Amino acid sequence: MTITATPSPTATGAGLRSAGLEHRISRDPARFRVLTGDRPTGPLHLGHYFGTLRNRVRLQDLGVEVFVLIADYQVLTDRDTAERLQEHTDGLLLDHLALGVDPARSTVFTHSAVPALNQLLLPFLSLVSVAELGRNPTVKDEIAHSRQSAVSGLMYTYPVHQAADILFCKGNVVPVGQDQLPHLELTRTIARRFNERYGDVFPEPEALLSAAPLLLGTDGTKMSKSRANSIPLGATADETARLIRGATTDADRHITYDPETRPGVSSLVLLAALCLERDPHEVAAEIGGGGAAALKRTVTDAVNSHLAPVRARRAEYAADLTYVRSVLRAGNERAAAVADRTLEEVREAMGTFR
Ligand code: TRP
Protein backbone atom coordinates (compact mmCIF):
# COMPACT_ATOMS: atom_id res chain seq x y z
CA MET A 1 0.00 0.00 0.00
CA THR A 2 1.18 3.50 -0.74
CA ILE A 3 0.22 6.55 1.22
CA THR A 4 -1.78 8.91 -0.93
CA ALA A 5 -3.52 12.17 -0.22
CA THR A 6 -7.23 12.10 0.50
CA PRO A 7 -9.37 15.05 -0.51
CA SER A 8 -11.30 16.52 2.39
CA PRO A 9 -15.07 16.48 2.09
CA THR A 10 -16.87 19.65 1.20
CA ALA A 11 -19.08 21.09 3.90
CA THR A 12 -22.22 20.24 1.98
CA GLY A 13 -21.06 16.70 1.28
CA ALA A 14 -20.61 16.08 4.99
CA GLY A 15 -23.91 17.84 5.72
CA LEU A 16 -25.78 15.59 3.33
CA ARG A 17 -24.17 12.51 4.83
CA SER A 18 -25.26 13.73 8.30
CA ALA A 19 -28.95 13.84 7.39
CA GLY A 20 -28.83 10.23 6.21
CA LEU A 21 -26.83 9.23 9.27
CA GLU A 22 -29.38 10.79 11.63
CA HIS A 23 -32.03 8.67 10.00
CA ARG A 24 -30.02 5.46 10.32
CA ILE A 25 -29.26 6.23 13.98
CA SER A 26 -32.89 6.73 14.92
CA ARG A 27 -33.85 3.48 13.16
CA ASP A 28 -31.23 1.35 14.90
CA PRO A 29 -29.40 3.21 17.68
CA ALA A 30 -27.77 0.06 19.07
CA ARG A 31 -25.55 -0.23 15.98
CA PHE A 32 -23.82 3.05 16.74
CA ARG A 33 -21.17 4.17 19.18
CA VAL A 34 -20.47 7.86 19.59
CA LEU A 35 -17.09 9.24 20.59
CA THR A 36 -16.82 12.93 21.24
CA GLY A 37 -14.89 15.20 23.54
CA ASP A 38 -13.45 18.51 24.64
CA ARG A 39 -10.14 19.84 25.78
CA PRO A 40 -10.18 20.84 29.48
CA THR A 41 -8.94 24.37 28.82
CA GLY A 42 -11.79 26.36 30.35
CA PRO A 43 -15.47 26.34 31.27
CA LEU A 44 -17.95 25.07 28.70
CA HIS A 45 -20.32 27.79 27.53
CA LEU A 46 -23.58 28.40 25.71
CA GLY A 47 -21.92 27.88 22.33
CA HIS A 48 -20.98 24.34 23.39
CA TYR A 49 -24.41 23.80 24.89
CA PHE A 50 -26.37 24.63 21.75
CA GLY A 51 -23.67 23.29 19.43
CA THR A 52 -22.86 19.87 20.86
CA LEU A 53 -23.68 19.19 24.51
CA ARG A 54 -27.43 18.92 24.11
CA ASN A 55 -26.87 16.64 21.17
CA ARG A 56 -24.77 14.22 23.26
CA VAL A 57 -27.58 13.76 25.74
CA ARG A 58 -30.10 13.39 22.92
CA LEU A 59 -28.04 10.61 21.33
CA GLN A 60 -27.60 8.87 24.69
CA ASP A 61 -31.35 9.02 25.27
CA LEU A 62 -31.98 7.59 21.81
CA GLY A 63 -30.10 4.50 22.96
CA VAL A 64 -26.70 5.13 21.36
CA GLU A 65 -23.65 4.24 23.45
CA VAL A 66 -21.77 7.48 24.12
CA PHE A 67 -18.11 7.95 25.07
CA VAL A 68 -17.16 11.44 26.23
CA LEU A 69 -13.45 12.18 26.24
CA ILE A 70 -11.86 14.83 28.41
CA ALA A 71 -8.88 15.35 26.09
CA ASP A 72 -6.27 16.32 28.65
CA TYR A 73 -3.14 15.48 26.63
CA GLN A 74 -4.52 17.58 23.77
CA VAL A 75 -4.36 20.66 26.00
CA LEU A 76 -0.63 20.79 25.29
CA THR A 77 -1.00 21.34 21.54
CA ASP A 78 -0.91 25.13 21.71
CA ARG A 79 0.46 25.91 25.19
CA ASP A 80 3.52 24.94 27.21
CA THR A 81 1.77 23.67 30.33
CA ALA A 82 -1.73 22.47 31.20
CA GLU A 83 -2.97 25.01 33.74
CA ARG A 84 -5.76 24.31 36.25
CA LEU A 85 -6.33 20.89 34.75
CA GLN A 86 -8.15 19.49 37.79
CA GLU A 87 -10.49 22.48 37.93
CA HIS A 88 -11.38 22.32 34.23
CA THR A 89 -11.77 18.54 34.34
CA ASP A 90 -14.14 18.80 37.31
CA GLY A 91 -16.01 21.53 35.43
CA LEU A 92 -16.49 19.35 32.34
CA LEU A 93 -17.75 16.49 34.51
CA LEU A 94 -20.20 18.79 36.30
CA ASP A 95 -21.52 20.18 33.02
CA HIS A 96 -22.13 16.73 31.56
CA LEU A 97 -23.78 15.35 34.67
CA ALA A 98 -25.96 18.44 35.04
CA LEU A 99 -27.10 18.14 31.43
CA GLY A 100 -28.16 14.53 31.89
CA VAL A 101 -25.20 12.43 30.78
CA ASP A 102 -25.89 9.22 32.69
CA PRO A 103 -22.80 7.37 33.95
CA ALA A 104 -24.74 4.10 33.87
CA ARG A 105 -25.10 4.37 30.10
CA SER A 106 -22.30 6.73 28.98
CA THR A 107 -18.56 6.64 29.62
CA VAL A 108 -16.66 9.79 30.57
CA PHE A 109 -12.86 9.43 30.64
CA THR A 110 -9.53 11.23 30.21
CA HIS A 111 -6.65 10.56 27.80
CA SER A 112 -4.11 10.36 30.56
CA ALA A 113 -5.88 7.48 32.33
CA VAL A 114 -6.05 5.20 29.28
CA PRO A 115 -2.52 3.99 28.40
CA ALA A 116 -3.57 1.62 25.60
CA LEU A 117 -5.38 4.44 23.78
CA ASN A 118 -2.19 6.46 23.74
CA GLN A 119 -0.18 3.48 22.57
CA LEU A 120 -2.28 3.29 19.38
CA LEU A 121 -0.65 6.56 18.38
CA LEU A 122 2.55 4.74 17.33
CA PRO A 123 1.16 2.37 14.70
CA PHE A 124 -1.20 5.12 13.52
CA LEU A 125 1.66 7.56 13.01
CA SER A 126 3.27 5.05 10.68
CA LEU A 127 0.21 5.23 8.42
CA VAL A 128 0.35 8.94 7.59
CA SER A 129 2.89 11.07 5.80
CA VAL A 130 4.53 14.19 7.17
CA ALA A 131 3.15 16.06 4.13
CA GLU A 132 -0.39 15.07 5.09
CA LEU A 133 0.10 16.29 8.64
CA GLY A 134 1.35 19.63 7.34
CA ARG A 135 -1.64 20.09 5.01
CA ASN A 136 -4.35 19.87 7.72
CA PRO A 137 -6.26 23.18 7.43
CA THR A 138 -7.37 23.22 11.08
CA VAL A 139 -3.80 22.67 12.27
CA LYS A 140 -2.56 25.40 9.91
CA ASP A 141 -5.13 27.79 11.30
CA GLU A 142 -4.21 26.94 14.88
CA ILE A 143 -0.53 27.51 14.12
CA ALA A 144 -1.37 30.88 12.57
CA HIS A 145 -3.19 31.92 15.76
CA SER A 146 -0.79 30.28 18.22
CA ARG A 147 0.83 32.44 20.89
CA GLN A 148 3.72 30.01 21.24
CA SER A 149 7.12 30.97 19.90
CA ALA A 150 7.69 27.50 18.43
CA VAL A 151 5.26 24.97 17.01
CA SER A 152 5.49 21.64 18.85
CA GLY A 153 5.45 18.19 17.30
CA LEU A 154 2.20 17.57 19.15
CA MET A 155 0.54 20.36 17.17
CA TYR A 156 1.23 18.42 13.95
CA THR A 157 0.44 14.99 15.33
CA TYR A 158 -2.56 15.56 17.60
CA PRO A 159 -5.01 14.78 14.76
CA VAL A 160 -3.47 11.27 14.67
CA HIS A 161 -3.90 11.05 18.44
CA GLN A 162 -7.49 12.12 17.87
CA ALA A 163 -7.86 9.16 15.49
CA ALA A 164 -6.77 6.95 18.41
CA ASP A 165 -9.41 8.67 20.59
CA ILE A 166 -12.09 7.63 18.16
CA LEU A 167 -10.81 4.24 17.04
CA PHE A 168 -9.77 2.77 20.41
CA CYS A 169 -13.46 2.24 21.18
CA LYS A 170 -14.41 1.67 17.54
CA GLY A 171 -16.56 4.75 17.60
CA ASN A 172 -18.49 4.98 14.34
CA VAL A 173 -20.22 8.33 14.83
CA VAL A 174 -18.42 11.53 15.75
CA PRO A 175 -20.54 14.66 16.32
CA VAL A 176 -18.37 17.54 15.17
CA GLY A 177 -18.30 21.13 14.12
CA GLN A 178 -16.93 22.22 10.75
CA ASP A 179 -13.38 22.75 12.09
CA GLN A 180 -13.02 19.12 13.15
CA LEU A 181 -13.86 17.65 9.73
CA PRO A 182 -10.22 17.40 8.57
CA HIS A 183 -9.43 15.38 11.72
CA LEU A 184 -12.34 13.06 11.10
CA GLU A 185 -11.27 12.59 7.49
CA LEU A 186 -7.78 11.68 8.70
CA THR A 187 -9.30 9.19 11.16
CA ARG A 188 -11.16 7.54 8.29
CA THR A 189 -7.96 7.42 6.27
CA ILE A 190 -6.05 5.81 9.14
CA ALA A 191 -8.80 3.22 9.72
CA ARG A 192 -8.86 2.39 6.00
CA ARG A 193 -5.08 2.11 5.69
CA PHE A 194 -4.79 -0.01 8.82
CA ASN A 195 -7.48 -2.38 7.58
CA GLU A 196 -5.90 -2.60 4.12
CA ARG A 197 -2.45 -3.29 5.49
CA TYR A 198 -3.25 -5.59 8.43
CA GLY A 199 -6.83 -6.80 8.09
CA ASP A 200 -10.18 -5.49 9.23
CA VAL A 201 -10.06 -4.07 12.74
CA PHE A 202 -11.56 -0.58 12.61
CA PRO A 203 -14.80 1.01 11.40
CA GLU A 204 -14.59 4.14 9.24
CA PRO A 205 -16.35 6.62 11.51
CA GLU A 206 -18.85 9.09 10.12
CA ALA A 207 -19.14 12.78 11.01
CA LEU A 208 -22.43 13.94 12.45
CA LEU A 209 -22.34 17.64 11.64
CA SER A 210 -24.17 19.77 14.16
CA ALA A 211 -26.80 22.03 12.65
CA ALA A 212 -26.40 24.57 15.45
CA PRO A 213 -25.92 28.15 14.38
CA LEU A 214 -22.74 29.94 15.34
CA LEU A 215 -23.06 31.99 18.52
CA LEU A 216 -20.80 34.98 18.89
CA GLY A 217 -19.16 35.91 22.16
CA THR A 218 -19.96 39.08 24.07
CA ASP A 219 -17.19 40.90 22.15
CA GLY A 220 -18.70 40.07 18.76
CA THR A 221 -16.09 37.39 17.85
CA LYS A 222 -16.57 33.61 17.98
CA MET A 223 -17.52 32.45 21.49
CA SER A 224 -14.49 30.63 22.85
CA LYS A 225 -13.33 28.99 26.09
CA SER A 226 -9.98 30.68 25.93
CA ARG A 227 -11.22 34.21 25.15
CA ALA A 228 -12.97 36.10 27.93
CA ASN A 229 -16.10 36.46 25.81
CA SER A 230 -18.29 33.51 26.68
CA ILE A 231 -21.24 32.86 28.96
CA PRO A 232 -20.29 29.73 30.92
CA LEU A 233 -22.97 27.12 31.58
CA GLY A 234 -21.96 27.18 35.23
CA ALA A 235 -22.18 30.97 35.64
CA THR A 236 -24.68 32.31 38.17
CA ALA A 237 -27.76 34.29 37.09
CA ASP A 238 -26.07 37.51 38.23
CA GLU A 239 -22.83 36.76 36.39
CA THR A 240 -24.90 35.99 33.30
CA ALA A 241 -26.70 39.34 33.58
CA ARG A 242 -23.38 41.17 33.93
CA LEU A 243 -21.82 39.37 30.95
CA ILE A 244 -24.81 40.10 28.72
CA ARG A 245 -24.92 43.74 29.86
CA GLY A 246 -21.34 44.08 28.61
CA ALA A 247 -22.07 42.56 25.17
CA THR A 248 -21.28 44.47 21.98
CA THR A 249 -24.30 45.90 20.18
CA ASP A 250 -24.61 48.84 17.74
CA ALA A 251 -26.03 52.35 17.48
CA ASP A 252 -29.35 51.45 15.83
CA ARG A 253 -32.07 51.42 18.52
CA HIS A 254 -34.45 49.37 16.43
CA ILE A 255 -33.71 45.68 17.06
CA THR A 256 -33.70 43.39 14.03
CA TYR A 257 -32.34 39.94 13.22
CA ASP A 258 -29.80 40.41 10.48
CA PRO A 259 -26.64 38.34 11.12
CA GLU A 260 -24.83 39.68 8.04
CA THR A 261 -24.96 43.39 8.81
CA ARG A 262 -25.63 43.36 12.57
CA PRO A 263 -23.63 40.43 13.98
CA GLY A 264 -23.55 41.57 17.63
CA VAL A 265 -27.26 42.36 17.98
CA SER A 266 -28.29 39.33 15.93
CA SER A 267 -26.24 36.93 18.00
CA LEU A 268 -28.02 38.18 21.14
CA VAL A 269 -31.38 37.81 19.43
CA LEU A 270 -30.42 34.29 18.36
CA LEU A 271 -29.37 33.37 21.88
CA ALA A 272 -32.76 34.47 23.25
CA ALA A 273 -34.55 32.67 20.42
CA LEU A 274 -32.66 29.41 21.06
CA CYS A 275 -33.52 29.55 24.78
CA LEU A 276 -37.16 30.42 24.11
CA GLU A 277 -37.40 27.97 21.20
CA ARG A 278 -38.79 30.71 19.01
CA ASP A 279 -38.02 32.27 15.65
CA PRO A 280 -35.30 34.97 15.94
CA HIS A 281 -37.14 37.36 13.59
CA GLU A 282 -40.19 37.23 15.86
CA VAL A 283 -38.12 37.80 18.98
CA ALA A 284 -36.45 40.82 17.35
CA ALA A 285 -39.77 42.25 16.13
CA GLU A 286 -41.21 42.05 19.62
CA ILE A 287 -38.36 44.08 21.08
CA GLY A 288 -38.53 46.50 18.16
CA GLY A 289 -37.72 50.03 19.28
CA GLY A 290 -36.89 48.97 22.84
CA GLY A 291 -33.20 49.23 22.04
CA ALA A 292 -30.19 47.33 23.32
CA ALA A 293 -31.29 47.61 26.96
CA ALA A 294 -34.58 45.80 26.31
CA LEU A 295 -32.80 43.26 24.12
CA LYS A 296 -30.31 42.48 26.87
CA ARG A 297 -33.06 42.12 29.46
CA THR A 298 -34.87 39.67 27.19
CA VAL A 299 -31.70 37.65 26.57
CA THR A 300 -30.74 37.57 30.25
CA ASP A 301 -34.19 36.37 31.34
CA ALA A 302 -34.31 33.78 28.55
CA VAL A 303 -30.85 32.35 29.33
CA ASN A 304 -31.36 32.34 33.08
CA SER A 305 -34.73 30.64 33.00
CA HIS A 306 -33.66 28.14 30.34
CA LEU A 307 -30.56 27.16 32.31
CA ALA A 308 -32.05 27.34 35.83
CA PRO A 309 -32.72 23.58 36.16
CA VAL A 310 -29.32 22.69 34.68
CA ARG A 311 -27.55 25.08 36.99
CA ALA A 312 -29.45 23.79 40.01
CA ARG A 313 -28.35 20.23 39.24
CA ARG A 314 -24.81 21.46 38.56
CA ALA A 315 -24.68 23.06 42.00
CA GLU A 316 -25.88 19.84 43.63
CA TYR A 317 -23.13 17.84 41.96
CA ALA A 318 -20.57 20.53 42.77
CA ALA A 319 -21.35 19.99 46.44
CA ASP A 320 -20.35 16.33 46.05
CA LEU A 321 -17.05 16.30 44.17
CA THR A 322 -16.20 12.92 45.68
CA TYR A 323 -19.07 11.40 43.75
CA VAL A 324 -18.27 13.38 40.61
CA ARG A 325 -14.67 12.16 40.60
CA SER A 326 -15.81 8.59 41.20
CA VAL A 327 -17.79 8.86 37.95
CA LEU A 328 -14.58 9.69 36.12
CA ARG A 329 -12.69 6.88 37.83
CA ALA A 330 -15.31 4.35 36.74
CA GLY A 331 -15.34 5.80 33.21
CA ASN A 332 -11.56 5.58 33.03
CA GLU A 333 -11.60 1.94 34.08
CA ARG A 334 -14.18 1.08 31.50
CA ALA A 335 -12.38 2.99 28.73
CA ALA A 336 -9.08 1.35 29.70
CA ALA A 337 -10.61 -2.12 29.43
CA VAL A 338 -11.99 -1.30 25.97
CA ALA A 339 -8.63 0.15 24.88
CA ASP A 340 -6.71 -2.91 26.14
CA ARG A 341 -8.89 -5.17 24.03
CA THR A 342 -8.44 -3.03 20.92
CA LEU A 343 -4.67 -2.81 21.39
CA GLU A 344 -4.59 -6.59 21.69
CA GLU A 345 -6.46 -6.90 18.38
CA VAL A 346 -4.09 -4.42 16.78
CA ARG A 347 -1.06 -6.41 17.91
CA GLU A 348 -2.59 -9.61 16.67
CA ALA A 349 -3.43 -8.08 13.30
CA MET A 350 0.07 -6.62 12.95
CA GLY A 351 1.53 -9.95 13.99
CA THR A 352 4.99 -8.68 14.74
CA PHE A 353 4.52 -7.12 18.17
CA ARG A 354 3.78 -9.31 21.17
N1 TRP B 1 -10.19 18.56 19.10
C1 TRP B 1 -11.43 18.62 19.83
C2 TRP B 1 -11.66 20.09 20.23
O1 TRP B 1 -10.73 20.85 20.36
C3 TRP B 1 -11.43 17.77 21.08
C4 TRP B 1 -11.25 16.33 20.79
C5 TRP B 1 -10.18 15.55 21.13
C6 TRP B 1 -12.16 15.48 20.06
N2 TRP B 1 -10.35 14.30 20.68
C7 TRP B 1 -11.54 14.21 20.04
C8 TRP B 1 -13.40 15.69 19.45
C9 TRP B 1 -12.15 13.13 19.37
C10 TRP B 1 -14.01 14.61 18.80
C11 TRP B 1 -13.37 13.36 18.76
O2 TRP B 1 -12.79 20.44 20.46
Tab-separated table of N, CA and C in Angstrom, residues 55-146:
chain	number	residue	atom	x	y	z
A	55	ASN	N	-26.816	17.727	22.127
A	55	ASN	CA	-26.870	16.636	21.175
A	55	ASN	C	-26.329	15.320	21.766
A	56	ARG	N	-25.326	15.424	22.638
A	56	ARG	CA	-24.771	14.220	23.264
A	56	ARG	C	-25.836	13.528	24.107
A	57	VAL	N	-26.546	14.327	24.882
A	57	VAL	CA	-27.576	13.759	25.745
A	57	VAL	C	-28.710	13.176	24.897
A	58	ARG	N	-29.046	13.880	23.818
A	58	ARG	CA	-30.097	13.393	22.922
A	58	ARG	C	-29.724	12.020	22.360
A	59	LEU	N	-28.471	11.889	21.899
A	59	LEU	CA	-28.035	10.611	21.332
A	59	LEU	C	-28.051	9.508	22.396
A	60	GLN	N	-27.571	9.832	23.585
A	60	GLN	CA	-27.602	8.872	24.691
A	60	GLN	C	-29.040	8.414	24.933
A	61	ASP	N	-29.964	9.359	24.962
A	61	ASP	CA	-31.346	9.024	25.270
A	61	ASP	C	-32.036	8.271	24.138
A	62	LEU	N	-31.462	8.394	22.921
A	62	LEU	CA	-31.977	7.590	21.806
A	62	LEU	C	-31.557	6.130	21.937
A	63	GLY	N	-30.565	5.874	22.797
A	63	GLY	CA	-30.098	4.499	22.963
A	63	GLY	C	-28.747	4.226	22.327
A	64	VAL	N	-28.038	5.284	21.916
A	64	VAL	CA	-26.700	5.134	21.357
A	64	VAL	C	-25.707	5.097	22.519
A	65	GLU	N	-24.690	4.241	22.414
A	65	GLU	CA	-23.652	4.239	23.447
A	65	GLU	C	-22.738	5.444	23.225
A	66	VAL	N	-22.532	6.239	24.273
A	66	VAL	CA	-21.773	7.480	24.117
A	66	VAL	C	-20.509	7.455	24.976
A	67	PHE	N	-19.369	7.752	24.353
A	67	PHE	CA	-18.106	7.950	25.066
A	67	PHE	C	-17.764	9.436	25.015
A	68	VAL	N	-17.541	10.029	26.177
A	68	VAL	CA	-17.161	11.444	26.228
A	68	VAL	C	-15.723	11.554	26.743
A	69	LEU	N	-14.862	12.059	25.890
A	69	LEU	CA	-13.446	12.179	26.236
A	69	LEU	C	-13.134	13.563	26.788
A	70	ILE	N	-12.461	13.595	27.923
A	70	ILE	CA	-11.865	14.834	28.408
A	70	ILE	C	-10.411	14.782	27.929
A	71	ALA	N	-10.132	15.533	26.858
A	71	ALA	CA	-8.884	15.354	26.095
A	71	ALA	C	-7.737	16.105	26.755
A	72	ASP	N	-7.252	15.543	27.879
A	72	ASP	CA	-6.272	16.321	28.646
A	72	ASP	C	-4.905	16.429	27.954
A	73	TYR	N	-4.430	15.350	27.322
A	73	TYR	CA	-3.137	15.483	26.626
A	73	TYR	C	-3.207	16.507	25.490
A	74	GLN	N	-4.386	16.647	24.904
A	74	GLN	CA	-4.515	17.575	23.770
A	74	GLN	C	-4.441	19.048	24.205
A	75	VAL	N	-4.511	19.279	25.501
A	75	VAL	CA	-4.359	20.656	25.998
A	75	VAL	C	-2.998	21.222	25.590
A	76	LEU	N	-2.003	20.328	25.510
A	76	LEU	CA	-0.630	20.791	25.285
A	76	LEU	C	-0.303	21.099	23.826
A	77	THR	N	-1.300	21.052	22.946
A	77	THR	CA	-1.001	21.338	21.536
A	77	THR	C	-0.549	22.774	21.326
A	78	ASP	N	-1.175	23.713	22.014
A	78	ASP	CA	-0.906	25.125	21.715
A	78	ASP	C	-0.480	25.918	22.945
A	79	ARG	N	-0.055	25.225	24.001
A	79	ARG	CA	0.465	25.912	25.192
A	79	ARG	C	1.510	25.030	25.859
A	80	ASP	N	2.383	25.669	26.645
A	80	ASP	CA	3.518	24.937	27.212
A	80	ASP	C	3.114	24.012	28.350
A	81	THR	N	2.172	24.474	29.177
A	81	THR	CA	1.766	23.669	30.325
A	81	THR	C	0.244	23.651	30.417
A	82	ALA	N	-0.285	22.585	31.010
A	82	ALA	CA	-1.732	22.474	31.202
A	82	ALA	C	-2.076	23.114	32.544
A	83	GLU	N	-2.657	24.281	32.503
A	83	GLU	CA	-2.968	25.008	33.740
A	83	GLU	C	-4.353	24.614	34.260
A	84	ARG	N	-4.469	24.534	35.572
A	84	ARG	CA	-5.762	24.313	36.245
A	84	ARG	C	-6.521	23.118	35.661
A	85	LEU	N	-5.748	22.055	35.407
A	85	LEU	CA	-6.334	20.887	34.754
A	85	LEU	C	-7.443	20.243	35.605
A	86	GLN	N	-7.161	20.109	36.897
A	86	GLN	CA	-8.146	19.487	37.791
A	86	GLN	C	-9.451	20.295	37.797
A	87	GLU	N	-9.312	21.603	37.892
A	87	GLU	CA	-10.492	22.478	37.935
A	87	GLU	C	-11.320	22.354	36.639
A	88	HIS	N	-10.639	22.399	35.502
A	88	HIS	CA	-11.375	22.323	34.234
A	88	HIS	C	-11.969	20.934	34.007
A	89	THR	N	-11.248	19.903	34.471
A	89	THR	CA	-11.767	18.537	34.337
A	89	THR	C	-13.020	18.365	35.208
A	90	ASP	N	-12.944	18.833	36.448
A	90	ASP	CA	-14.140	18.803	37.310
A	90	ASP	C	-15.295	19.559	36.645
A	91	GLY	N	-14.987	20.703	36.080
A	91	GLY	CA	-16.011	21.531	35.433
A	91	GLY	C	-16.699	20.791	34.293
A	92	LEU	N	-15.906	20.112	33.450
A	92	LEU	CA	-16.491	19.350	32.341
A	92	LEU	C	-17.391	18.231	32.870
A	93	LEU	N	-16.936	17.563	33.915
A	93	LEU	CA	-17.752	16.494	34.509
A	93	LEU	C	-19.065	17.058	35.026
A	94	LEU	N	-18.984	18.169	35.739
A	94	LEU	CA	-20.197	18.788	36.295
A	94	LEU	C	-21.174	19.164	35.187
A	95	ASP	N	-20.651	19.773	34.124
A	95	ASP	CA	-21.521	20.178	33.018
A	95	ASP	C	-22.252	18.968	32.441
A	96	HIS	N	-21.501	17.894	32.182
A	96	HIS	CA	-22.127	16.726	31.557
A	96	HIS	C	-23.156	16.067	32.467
A	97	LEU	N	-22.822	15.946	33.747
A	97	LEU	CA	-23.784	15.347	34.671
A	97	LEU	C	-25.028	16.226	34.789
A	98	ALA	N	-24.816	17.530	34.892
A	98	ALA	CA	-25.956	18.445	35.040
A	98	ALA	C	-26.875	18.389	33.823
A	99	LEU	N	-26.293	18.168	32.651
A	99	LEU	CA	-27.099	18.139	31.432
A	99	LEU	C	-27.827	16.818	31.234
A	100	GLY	N	-27.441	15.801	32.007
A	100	GLY	CA	-28.162	14.535	31.888
A	100	GLY	C	-27.346	13.395	31.313
A	101	VAL	N	-26.032	13.579	31.158
A	101	VAL	CA	-25.198	12.433	30.781
A	101	VAL	C	-25.232	11.451	31.943
A	102	ASP	N	-25.624	10.213	31.653
A	102	ASP	CA	-25.893	9.218	32.686
A	102	ASP	C	-24.738	8.220	32.744
A	103	PRO	N	-23.987	8.229	33.847
A	103	PRO	CA	-22.802	7.365	33.947
A	103	PRO	C	-23.125	5.876	33.825
A	104	ALA	N	-24.383	5.515	34.019
A	104	ALA	CA	-24.740	4.104	33.874
A	104	ALA	C	-24.776	3.711	32.395
A	105	ARG	N	-24.998	4.692	31.525
A	105	ARG	CA	-25.096	4.372	30.097
A	105	ARG	C	-23.931	4.933	29.294
A	106	SER	N	-23.354	6.059	29.739
A	106	SER	CA	-22.300	6.726	28.980
A	106	SER	C	-20.986	6.667	29.749
A	107	THR	N	-19.884	6.765	29.012
A	107	THR	CA	-18.558	6.640	29.617
A	107	THR	C	-17.810	7.956	29.481
A	108	VAL	N	-17.464	8.568	30.598
A	108	VAL	CA	-16.664	9.790	30.569
A	108	VAL	C	-15.259	9.438	31.047
A	109	PHE	N	-14.235	9.861	30.307
A	109	PHE	CA	-12.864	9.434	30.639
A	109	PHE	C	-11.852	10.466	30.159
A	110	THR	N	-10.615	10.330	30.636
A	110	THR	CA	-9.533	11.230	30.208
A	110	THR	C	-8.467	10.449	29.433
A	111	HIS	N	-7.793	11.136	28.506
A	111	HIS	CA	-6.648	10.562	27.797
A	111	HIS	C	-5.643	9.924	28.741
A	112	SER	N	-5.282	10.725	29.761
A	112	SER	CA	-4.111	10.355	30.564
A	112	SER	C	-4.337	9.095	31.385
A	113	ALA	N	-5.595	8.669	31.526
A	113	ALA	CA	-5.876	7.480	32.330
A	113	ALA	C	-6.039	6.227	31.480
A	114	VAL	N	-5.808	6.349	30.161
A	114	VAL	CA	-6.047	5.198	29.284
A	114	VAL	C	-4.792	4.902	28.449
A	115	PRO	N	-3.815	4.206	29.065
A	115	PRO	CA	-2.523	3.995	28.401
A	115	PRO	C	-2.644	3.342	27.017
A	116	ALA	N	-3.509	2.343	26.874
A	116	ALA	CA	-3.574	1.618	25.598
A	116	ALA	C	-4.095	2.505	24.467
A	117	LEU	N	-4.932	3.479	24.802
A	117	LEU	CA	-5.382	4.439	23.780
A	117	LEU	C	-4.162	5.189	23.234
A	118	ASN	N	-3.347	5.680	24.154
A	118	ASN	CA	-2.186	6.464	23.737
A	118	ASN	C	-1.182	5.625	22.950
A	119	GLN	N	-1.122	4.354	23.261
A	119	GLN	CA	-0.181	3.476	22.569
A	119	GLN	C	-0.566	3.269	21.104
A	120	LEU	N	-1.849	3.420	20.783
A	120	LEU	CA	-2.278	3.291	19.382
A	120	LEU	C	-1.667	4.377	18.505
A	121	LEU	N	-1.246	5.461	19.139
A	121	LEU	CA	-0.650	6.560	18.378
A	121	LEU	C	0.532	6.085	17.533
A	122	LEU	N	1.347	5.154	18.054
A	122	LEU	CA	2.555	4.741	17.331
A	122	LEU	C	2.254	4.049	16.005
A	123	PRO	N	1.479	2.951	16.010
A	123	PRO	CA	1.159	2.374	14.697
A	123	PRO	C	0.409	3.362	13.797
A	124	PHE	N	-0.439	4.184	14.356
A	124	PHE	CA	-1.202	5.120	13.523
A	124	PHE	C	-0.282	6.146	12.860
A	125	LEU	N	0.732	6.592	13.593
A	125	LEU	CA	1.665	7.563	13.006
A	125	LEU	C	2.370	6.978	11.782
A	126	SER	N	2.573	5.679	11.809
A	126	SER	CA	3.271	5.053	10.678
A	126	SER	C	2.407	5.017	9.423
A	127	LEU	N	1.135	5.320	9.558
A	127	LEU	CA	0.211	5.226	8.418
A	127	LEU	C	-0.026	6.562	7.709
A	128	VAL	N	0.568	7.629	8.220
A	128	VAL	CA	0.351	8.941	7.592
A	128	VAL	C	1.684	9.591	7.247
A	129	SER	N	1.651	10.412	6.205
A	129	SER	CA	2.893	11.073	5.796
A	129	SER	C	3.026	12.423	6.485
A	130	VAL	N	4.267	12.874	6.598
A	130	VAL	CA	4.533	14.192	7.174
A	130	VAL	C	3.825	15.269	6.339
A	131	ALA	N	3.816	15.080	5.005
A	131	ALA	CA	3.149	16.062	4.135
A	131	ALA	C	1.665	16.172	4.472
A	132	GLU	N	1.039	15.037	4.726
A	132	GLU	CA	-0.386	15.067	5.091
A	132	GLU	C	-0.614	15.831	6.385
A	133	LEU	N	0.261	15.596	7.363
A	133	LEU	CA	0.104	16.286	8.643
A	133	LEU	C	0.214	17.799	8.446
A	134	GLY	N	1.124	18.199	7.575
A	134	GLY	CA	1.346	19.626	7.345
A	134	GLY	C	0.236	20.303	6.556
A	135	ARG	N	-0.570	19.529	5.855
A	135	ARG	CA	-1.636	20.093	5.010
A	135	ARG	C	-2.943	20.329	5.755
A	136	ASN	N	-3.071	19.807	6.977
A	136	ASN	CA	-4.345	19.871	7.716
A	136	ASN	C	-4.761	21.330	7.946
A	137	PRO	N	-5.875	21.756	7.350
A	137	PRO	CA	-6.255	23.177	7.426
A	137	PRO	C	-6.537	23.669	8.846
A	138	THR	N	-7.084	22.796	9.696
A	138	THR	CA	-7.366	23.219	11.082
A	138	THR	C	-6.059	23.432	11.843
A	139	VAL	N	-5.107	22.526	11.629
A	139	VAL	CA	-3.795	22.675	12.272
A	139	VAL	C	-3.113	23.957	11.777
A	140	LYS	N	-3.180	24.183	10.472
A	140	LYS	CA	-2.561	25.397	9.907
A	140	LYS	C	-3.142	26.656	10.552
A	141	ASP	N	-4.462	26.651	10.696
A	141	ASP	CA	-5.133	27.792	11.298
A	141	ASP	C	-4.714	27.971	12.756
A	142	GLU	N	-4.613	26.862	13.468
A	142	GLU	CA	-4.213	26.945	14.876
A	142	GLU	C	-2.770	27.444	15.006
A	143	ILE	N	-1.922	27.028	14.093
A	143	ILE	CA	-0.531	27.507	14.119
A	143	ILE	C	-0.513	29.015	13.858
A	144	ALA	N	-1.331	29.449	12.907
A	144	ALA	CA	-1.374	30.882	12.572
A	144	ALA	C	-1.815	31.728	13.773
A	145	HIS	N	-2.681	31.161	14.618
A	145	HIS	CA	-3.193	31.921	15.762
A	145	HIS	C	-2.483	31.590	17.070
A	146	SER	N	-1.473	30.722	16.999
A	146	SER	CA	-0.794	30.285	18.223
A	146	SER	C	0.008	31.418	18.848
